Amino acid sequence: AAAEPPLRWESRCRQQLRHLQDGARIAARLPPRLEGRWVSTGCEVRPGPEFLTRSYLFYSNRLFKAYQFYYWDPSCHDPSYTLVIKGKLRLRQASWITRGATEADYHLHKVGIVFHSQKAMQEVASWINQTSSEGCSGFLPPGRSWAPGALYELLSAKTERDCTAALGFTMHELSLVRVEKHYQPLLQPQQSGNHLVEELYLGDIHTDWVERLHYRPTGYQRPMQSAVHHVHPCPACGIIYRADEHHPPILPARAQLPMQLSGSWVSTHCEVRPAVLFLTRYFIFHGHNHTWEGYYYHYSDPLCKQPTFTIYASGHYTQGIPSSKVRGGTELAFKVTQARVTPMDQVTVMMLNSSEPGSCGLTSSWSAGVEQDITPTNGCLALGIRLPHNEYELFKTEQDTRDRSLLYIGERPTDGSSPDSPDKRPTSYQAPLIQCAGAPEEFSKYVSLKYLGKKDASGNEALKPLPVAFLFFIALLFLRWD
């Protein structure tokens, strides 16, 4: 693949961006249908870090039974303990904060825990005995021997006992729900047609351990897929589907890939972040001199069809070192030295033109579709961009089941701040980027959204003005740059 000409690589990157802006023929029903089994498609990393897989079963009578399988390792090969969660879920109205999502209420009936080793039992018991209320202080007596398969009750609605806080456990993820359907082309050459894929997006987990217990999500975590309608091939799906609390899924151990950043990487889908943020990302890393370029395409809708503004940023990065905190991750430091902004709709133009003089480009000079350098004003206060700027990052590369290279970049702090100090370095990841160009391609030609835009009557590409809710204008005032 490395021998392919740069233009073909560039075409691939543009094709992926166009595919995303077209919405990739995604359908999202409101309210969503949840009945059935939903499973993780691989090992998931939550802030902490926590390594887990999930298997959730929703019944037609609103009851649900959920398994969360926790592990010691980032391959989800060595199980630690399993949570068995039973409760009831009631879908409510469409979310007025996160477009495309449905809000829900849930009630937990029972939460039980099964330990998979003596070590796991001792560790969890010590957490609960040290940090829980009086009713949980004797959850497990010290020195209690591990009993394989024994289920211990952590929470009971009947007895009003709740010993889950020490684990950082909540099911607030169920308070924000979205189901997406799309069709995957069949991979076998002899087959024609498409294969239905259903994805379940549940609310995000707060990056701050203290905050996660009462945080109400406004973004999503990595989606689960329908056990019936999932992407093929998915080796992990079947393993997780067949698992239970006595037989946790053991995924194949994965060899850690060397960090090969050089080349171009692009989002695989429209990404949703906390605080009403929809975006796609496109990065170019130049390994020979450790410089990078990033394009952040922001939108006002969950299908990334209505652009609001684009940020181009560039700078340099350090040599990576293995993370001591997140096994399988690589720590890097990035410096952002330059940035440019292109407003794409009138709401953003109005906001930038009303910003404080000298705080974001030339005063009152913004217009839709016209890029402006914000380096001379040391960034853009209205968009939360400061220049120059350091960020302490966590990266990971993997290969998917089709041998495509994936890049995971550290999850942004939920509170909208920046990881601008080593203690704020992420311990979990954002949605993966897929490699669309190899190392030989070193183009820095601006991949503008105008390239992807509509054409006017004369055949010239035109910027289409988009109606945006007043709510989004308010939200823009609180955005923090990713």
XYZ file of C-alpha atoms in Angstrom:
482
model
C 0.000 0.000 0.000
C 2.926 2.339 0.724
C 3.852 2.283 -2.960
C 0.570 3.835 -4.063
C 0.879 7.369 -5.494
C 0.140 10.288 -3.138
C -2.830 11.448 -5.201
C -4.584 8.129 -4.708
C -3.940 8.360 -0.961
C -5.225 11.940 -0.883
C -8.286 10.818 -2.790
C -8.916 8.155 -0.140
C -8.820 10.729 2.667
C -11.167 13.039 0.796
C -13.464 10.151 -0.048
C -13.740 9.240 3.624
C -14.509 12.856 4.591
C -17.163 13.090 1.877
C -18.621 9.766 3.026
C -18.926 11.150 6.566
C -20.556 14.391 5.480
C -23.052 12.433 3.394
C -24.148 10.863 6.670
C -23.030 7.465 5.388
C -26.736 6.668 4.859
C -27.301 6.427 8.593
C -30.836 6.202 9.964
C -31.648 6.975 13.592
C -35.155 6.297 14.875
C -36.697 8.412 17.643
C -37.534 6.916 20.043
C -35.121 4.017 19.494
C -35.988 0.316 19.661
C -33.800 -1.332 22.288
C -35.222 -4.866 22.532
C -32.596 -7.560 22.182
C -28.953 -8.177 23.032
C -26.228 -5.574 22.487
C -22.531 -6.387 22.851
C -19.145 -4.672 22.816
C -17.166 -5.178 19.611
C -13.831 -5.358 21.433
C -12.004 -4.457 24.620
C -13.127 -1.028 25.879
C -11.079 1.431 27.918
C -12.796 3.713 30.427
C -11.146 6.545 32.396
C -9.090 5.269 35.274
C -8.133 3.215 33.304
C -10.698 0.430 33.420
C -10.712 -2.355 30.831
C -14.074 -3.962 30.165
C -16.541 -5.579 27.781
C -20.329 -5.202 27.988
C -23.354 -7.336 27.134
C -26.767 -5.703 27.668
C -30.142 -7.399 27.162
C -33.281 -5.246 26.925
C -36.711 -6.875 27.208
C -39.958 -5.663 25.632
C -41.438 -5.001 29.104
C -38.721 -2.336 29.782
C -36.705 -4.609 32.077
C -33.015 -5.097 31.342
C -30.163 -7.344 32.417
C -26.638 -6.078 31.857
C -23.235 -7.697 32.224
C -20.098 -5.635 32.693
C -16.966 -7.790 32.536
C -13.822 -6.164 33.994
C -10.221 -7.173 33.291
C -6.654 -6.632 34.473
C -5.291 -6.065 30.956
C -5.978 -3.935 27.834
C -6.656 -7.020 25.692
C -9.570 -8.120 27.949
C -7.868 -11.507 28.208
C -7.482 -11.775 32.008
C -10.867 -11.313 33.801
C -11.002 -9.639 37.209
C -14.695 -9.504 38.141
C -18.147 -9.306 36.584
C -21.086 -7.092 37.516
C -24.615 -8.396 36.962
C -27.048 -5.479 36.755
C -30.837 -5.775 36.695
C -33.323 -2.943 36.438
C -35.942 -1.099 34.444
C -35.552 1.563 31.746
C -38.134 4.075 30.563
C -37.478 6.105 27.424
C -38.628 9.703 27.648
C -38.419 12.626 25.226
C -35.849 13.629 22.644
C -32.903 15.357 24.315
C -32.881 19.124 23.951
C -29.164 19.194 24.828
C -27.729 16.432 22.616
C -29.449 16.474 19.217
C -30.427 13.026 17.973
C -30.443 11.436 21.434
C -33.328 10.227 23.592
C -33.377 10.853 27.329
C -34.300 7.984 29.626
C -34.953 7.187 33.281
C -33.663 3.992 34.819
C -34.166 2.221 38.126
C -31.780 -0.428 39.428
C -33.285 -3.469 41.142
C -30.119 -5.463 41.861
C -26.383 -5.354 41.240
C -24.292 -8.437 42.009
C -20.586 -9.140 41.661
C -18.739 -12.362 40.799
C -14.972 -12.467 41.376
C -12.721 -14.404 39.044
C -9.704 -14.709 41.374
C -8.704 -14.354 45.008
C -6.715 -11.237 44.063
C -9.805 -9.558 42.584
C -11.869 -10.455 45.630
C -9.340 -8.990 48.068
C -8.857 -5.811 46.060
C -12.558 -5.026 45.599
C -13.372 -5.944 49.212
C -10.692 -3.551 50.457
C -12.124 -0.722 48.310
C -15.616 -1.290 49.671
C -14.556 -1.775 53.302
C -12.427 1.408 53.251
C -14.628 3.841 51.375
C -18.231 2.761 51.849
C -20.871 3.730 54.360
C -21.526 1.853 57.592
C -23.870 -0.647 55.983
C -21.152 -1.803 53.589
C -18.088 -1.751 55.835
C -18.383 -5.491 56.459
C -19.170 -6.372 52.846
C -16.614 -9.190 52.874
C -14.639 -10.145 55.990
C -10.838 -9.884 55.613
C -9.285 -13.196 54.637
C -12.507 -14.564 53.124
C -11.491 -17.201 50.592
C -12.531 -16.879 46.985
C -15.467 -19.055 45.919
C -15.618 -19.472 42.131
C -19.004 -18.496 40.747
C -20.364 -17.066 44.012
C -22.558 -14.003 43.490
C -22.318 -11.266 46.142
C -24.978 -8.577 46.336
C -23.723 -5.012 45.966
C -27.055 -3.258 45.553
C -30.619 -4.169 46.379
C -33.613 -1.881 45.920
C -35.613 -3.983 48.400
C -33.149 -3.673 51.274
C -31.985 -0.196 50.170
C -28.396 -1.373 50.352
C -25.906 0.170 47.889
C -22.215 -0.691 48.039
C -21.380 0.249 44.433
C -19.877 3.715 44.962
C -16.426 2.356 45.858
C -16.231 0.814 42.375
C -17.078 4.109 40.697
C -20.150 2.330 39.369
C -23.219 4.054 37.977
C -25.569 3.291 35.103
C -26.047 6.951 34.180
C -25.005 5.888 30.678
C -28.611 4.670 30.290
C -29.936 8.222 30.656
C -28.853 9.111 27.090
C -29.633 6.684 24.268
C -29.236 6.647 20.474
C -29.580 3.772 18.002
C -28.118 4.094 14.513
C -28.741 1.798 11.539
C -26.599 1.599 8.444
C -25.712 -0.949 5.800
C -22.278 -2.531 5.436
C -21.273 -3.790 1.963
C -20.725 -7.542 1.944
C -17.006 -8.332 1.849
C -17.052 -11.533 -0.188
C -16.589 -10.847 -3.933
C -19.198 -13.442 -4.897
C -21.845 -11.760 -2.726
C -23.826 -8.679 -3.634
C -25.946 -6.424 -1.470
C -25.559 -4.966 2.005
C -25.618 -6.178 5.581
C -27.632 -4.318 8.245
C -25.629 -2.978 11.197
C -27.291 -1.552 14.333
C -25.277 0.421 16.871
C -26.341 1.456 20.372
C -24.797 4.655 21.702
C -25.100 5.154 25.473
C -24.018 8.159 27.532
C -20.341 8.932 28.121
C -18.447 8.270 31.348
C -16.934 11.325 33.075
C -13.131 11.440 32.839
C -12.875 12.531 36.494
C -13.470 9.582 38.824
C -15.004 11.823 41.525
C -17.470 13.391 39.097
C -18.674 10.240 37.368
C -21.077 9.227 40.156
C -23.382 12.197 39.566
C -22.508 13.209 35.996
C -25.389 13.219 33.522
C -24.055 12.446 30.030
C -24.211 14.818 27.076
C -21.953 12.730 24.794
C -21.486 9.036 24.039
C -19.060 6.239 24.754
C -17.902 3.604 22.279
C -21.037 2.074 20.698
C -22.254 -1.467 21.278
C -23.681 -3.415 18.368
C -26.716 -5.615 17.973
C -25.809 -9.259 18.544
C -27.886 -10.050 15.445
C -27.028 -7.075 13.222
C -23.349 -6.338 13.718
C -20.328 -5.593 11.547
C -18.731 -8.679 9.995
C -16.266 -10.011 10.820
C -16.456 -9.421 14.591
C -14.656 -12.208 16.482
C -15.260 -10.512 19.847
C -19.037 -10.239 19.312
C -19.686 -13.983 19.472
C -17.367 -14.487 22.450
C -19.119 -11.738 24.432
C -22.598 -12.850 23.346
C -22.041 -16.366 24.712
C -20.583 -15.174 28.041
C -22.201 -14.868 31.454
C -21.078 -14.070 35.017
C -19.642 -17.591 35.448
C -17.958 -17.670 32.037
C -16.596 -14.171 31.325
C -15.510 -13.471 27.750
C -11.790 -14.018 27.231
C -10.681 -12.146 24.129
C -7.536 -13.194 22.262
C -4.396 -11.542 23.635
C -3.230 -8.794 21.274
C 0.366 -8.034 20.428
C 1.193 -4.398 21.114
C 1.916 -2.640 17.845
C 4.805 -0.174 17.570
C 3.641 3.436 17.391
C 3.765 4.347 13.687
C 2.177 7.775 13.474
C 3.453 8.901 10.068
C 0.737 9.380 7.495
C -2.837 10.624 7.412
C -5.717 9.600 9.667
C -9.414 10.436 9.465
C -12.572 9.889 11.545
C -14.612 6.754 10.898
C -17.938 8.413 11.755
C -19.517 11.631 12.973
C -18.266 12.029 16.546
C -20.279 13.403 19.448
C -18.609 15.039 22.431
C -19.975 16.379 25.710
C -21.371 19.931 25.593
C -23.164 19.694 22.228
C -20.171 19.078 20.007
C -20.368 17.194 16.705
C -17.211 16.867 14.659
C -14.952 14.902 12.351
C -11.157 14.944 12.558
C -8.364 14.649 10.010
C -4.666 14.489 10.993
C -1.375 14.374 9.121
C 1.750 13.329 11.043
C 5.183 13.948 9.513
C 7.458 11.452 11.234
C 10.734 12.694 9.765
C 10.568 16.018 11.626
C 7.871 15.262 14.256
C 5.445 17.912 13.021
C 1.694 17.515 12.724
C -1.361 19.126 11.164
C -4.948 18.696 12.299
C -8.304 19.630 10.785
C -11.357 19.732 13.058
C -14.648 20.000 11.183
C -17.433 21.092 13.549
C -21.151 20.652 12.875
C -24.504 21.447 14.456
C -26.111 18.037 13.854
C -25.414 14.376 14.790
C -24.915 13.285 11.165
C -22.240 15.947 10.495
C -24.133 17.448 7.568
C -24.455 21.072 8.728
C -20.978 22.643 9.120
C -20.518 25.448 11.625
C -16.758 26.059 11.669
C -13.454 24.400 10.839
C -10.204 24.645 12.779
C -6.798 23.967 11.267
C -3.962 23.601 13.777
C -0.312 22.621 13.498
C 2.800 22.217 15.620
C 5.228 19.510 16.684
C 5.272 16.506 19.010
C 7.756 14.556 21.114
C 9.041 11.030 20.802
C 6.557 8.663 22.452
C 7.263 6.614 25.569
C 5.211 3.642 26.854
C 2.558 4.704 29.378
C 3.127 3.452 32.905
C -0.501 4.148 33.806
C -2.423 2.800 30.793
C -0.958 -0.475 29.584
C -0.783 -0.579 25.804
C -0.761 3.223 25.503
C 2.000 5.626 24.448
C 2.560 9.025 26.057
C 3.394 12.009 23.859
C 3.495 15.763 24.316
C 2.130 18.061 21.619
C 2.775 21.741 21.059
C 0.224 23.763 19.090
C 1.919 26.766 17.519
C -0.400 27.853 14.692
C -4.144 27.803 14.033
C -6.634 29.017 11.464
C -10.427 29.169 11.666
C -13.070 29.076 8.932
C -16.622 29.973 10.023
C -19.123 28.013 7.945
C -22.456 29.529 8.966
C -23.858 32.921 9.907
C -24.308 32.085 13.589
C -20.582 31.439 14.000
C -19.736 34.527 11.939
C -21.917 36.662 14.218
C -20.329 35.185 17.325
C -16.754 35.731 16.096
C -17.482 39.270 14.923
C -18.926 40.146 18.328
C -15.925 38.752 20.226
C -13.639 41.045 22.205
C -11.305 43.072 19.927
C -7.884 41.484 19.598
C -9.032 38.165 21.072
C -9.813 36.259 17.852
C -8.304 37.370 14.544
C -8.969 40.739 12.934
C -11.793 42.557 14.690
C -15.202 42.309 12.934
C -13.618 40.834 9.804
C -15.119 37.343 9.768
C -17.270 36.084 6.891
C -18.671 32.642 6.021
C -16.325 30.345 4.128
C -13.275 32.596 4.530
C -10.369 31.237 6.558
C -8.490 33.504 8.961
C -5.217 33.016 10.826
C -5.687 33.367 14.598
C -1.991 32.918 15.450
C -1.301 36.704 15.688
C -3.999 37.057 18.394
C -2.585 34.058 20.321
C -5.650 32.003 19.495
C -9.365 32.669 19.723
C -10.909 33.314 23.118
C -14.478 32.749 21.842
C -13.579 29.190 20.764
C -11.386 28.459 23.780
C -8.158 28.272 21.737
C -4.901 29.492 23.294
C -1.612 29.728 21.396
C 1.037 28.548 21.850
C -0.332 25.607 23.761
C 0.986 22.314 25.184
C -1.038 19.112 25.535
C -0.051 15.853 27.229
C -1.485 13.015 25.199
C -2.122 9.282 25.179
C -2.011 7.392 21.864
C -2.544 3.789 20.803
C -2.479 2.045 17.421
C -4.336 -1.155 16.543
C -5.400 -3.135 13.516
C -9.055 -3.986 12.977
C -10.382 -7.324 11.736
C -9.805 -6.175 8.137
C -6.140 -5.333 8.867
C -6.719 -1.584 8.630
C -4.640 0.638 10.906
C -6.533 2.466 13.657
C -5.273 5.348 15.791
C -6.758 6.037 19.222
C -6.079 9.490 20.710
C -6.722 10.293 24.383
C -10.218 11.218 25.474
C -10.762 14.915 26.130
C -11.575 15.996 29.720
C -15.356 15.987 30.141
C -15.319 19.422 31.792
C -14.125 20.997 28.525
C -10.636 21.815 29.787
C -7.408 20.822 28.072
C -4.843 18.162 29.130
C -2.255 20.920 29.540
C -0.345 19.342 32.433
C 1.022 15.805 32.967
C -1.520 15.076 35.720
C -4.354 15.745 33.241
C -3.058 13.262 30.683
C -5.967 11.064 29.462
C -6.440 7.506 30.726
C -8.973 6.510 28.041
C -9.498 7.069 24.330
C -11.708 8.834 21.812
C -13.289 7.047 18.861
C -10.561 5.663 16.581
C -9.249 7.307 13.435
C -8.524 5.142 10.407
C -5.368 5.495 8.321
C -6.254 6.861 4.888
C -2.719 7.614 3.685
C 0.697 6.126 4.358
C 3.953 7.730 5.390
C 5.273 8.681 1.906
C 2.425 11.127 1.390
C 3.446 14.475 2.858
C 0.865 16.795 1.347
C -0.464 19.702 3.362
C -3.001 20.915 0.847
C -5.999 22.152 2.776
C -8.864 19.657 2.566
C -11.595 22.237 2.698
C -15.226 21.502 3.381
C -15.934 23.567 0.275
C -14.536 20.641 -1.663
C -17.365 18.590 -0.211
C -20.000 21.280 -0.653
C -22.997 21.760 -2.924
C -22.707 23.449 -6.317
C -24.662 26.471 -7.420
C -26.527 26.916 -10.718
C -23.322 27.820 -12.599
C -21.563 24.689 -11.382
C -19.334 26.507 -8.916
C -19.070 25.226 -5.400
C -21.235 27.276 -3.107
C -21.518 27.633 0.626
C -25.060 26.853 1.660
C -26.338 28.925 4.600
C -27.766 26.679 7.300
C -30.477 27.461 9.832
C -29.142 26.724 13.330
C -31.133 26.737 16.559
C -30.535 29.548 19.029
C -29.525 26.864 21.512
C -26.470 26.113 19.414
C -25.419 29.761 19.517
C -25.521 29.590 23.325
C -23.605 26.316 23.246
C -20.899 27.847 21.066
C -20.111 30.331 23.789
C -19.106 27.460 26.046
C -17.190 25.367 23.530
C -13.684 24.268 24.283
C -11.416 23.397 21.424
C -10.521 19.762 20.876
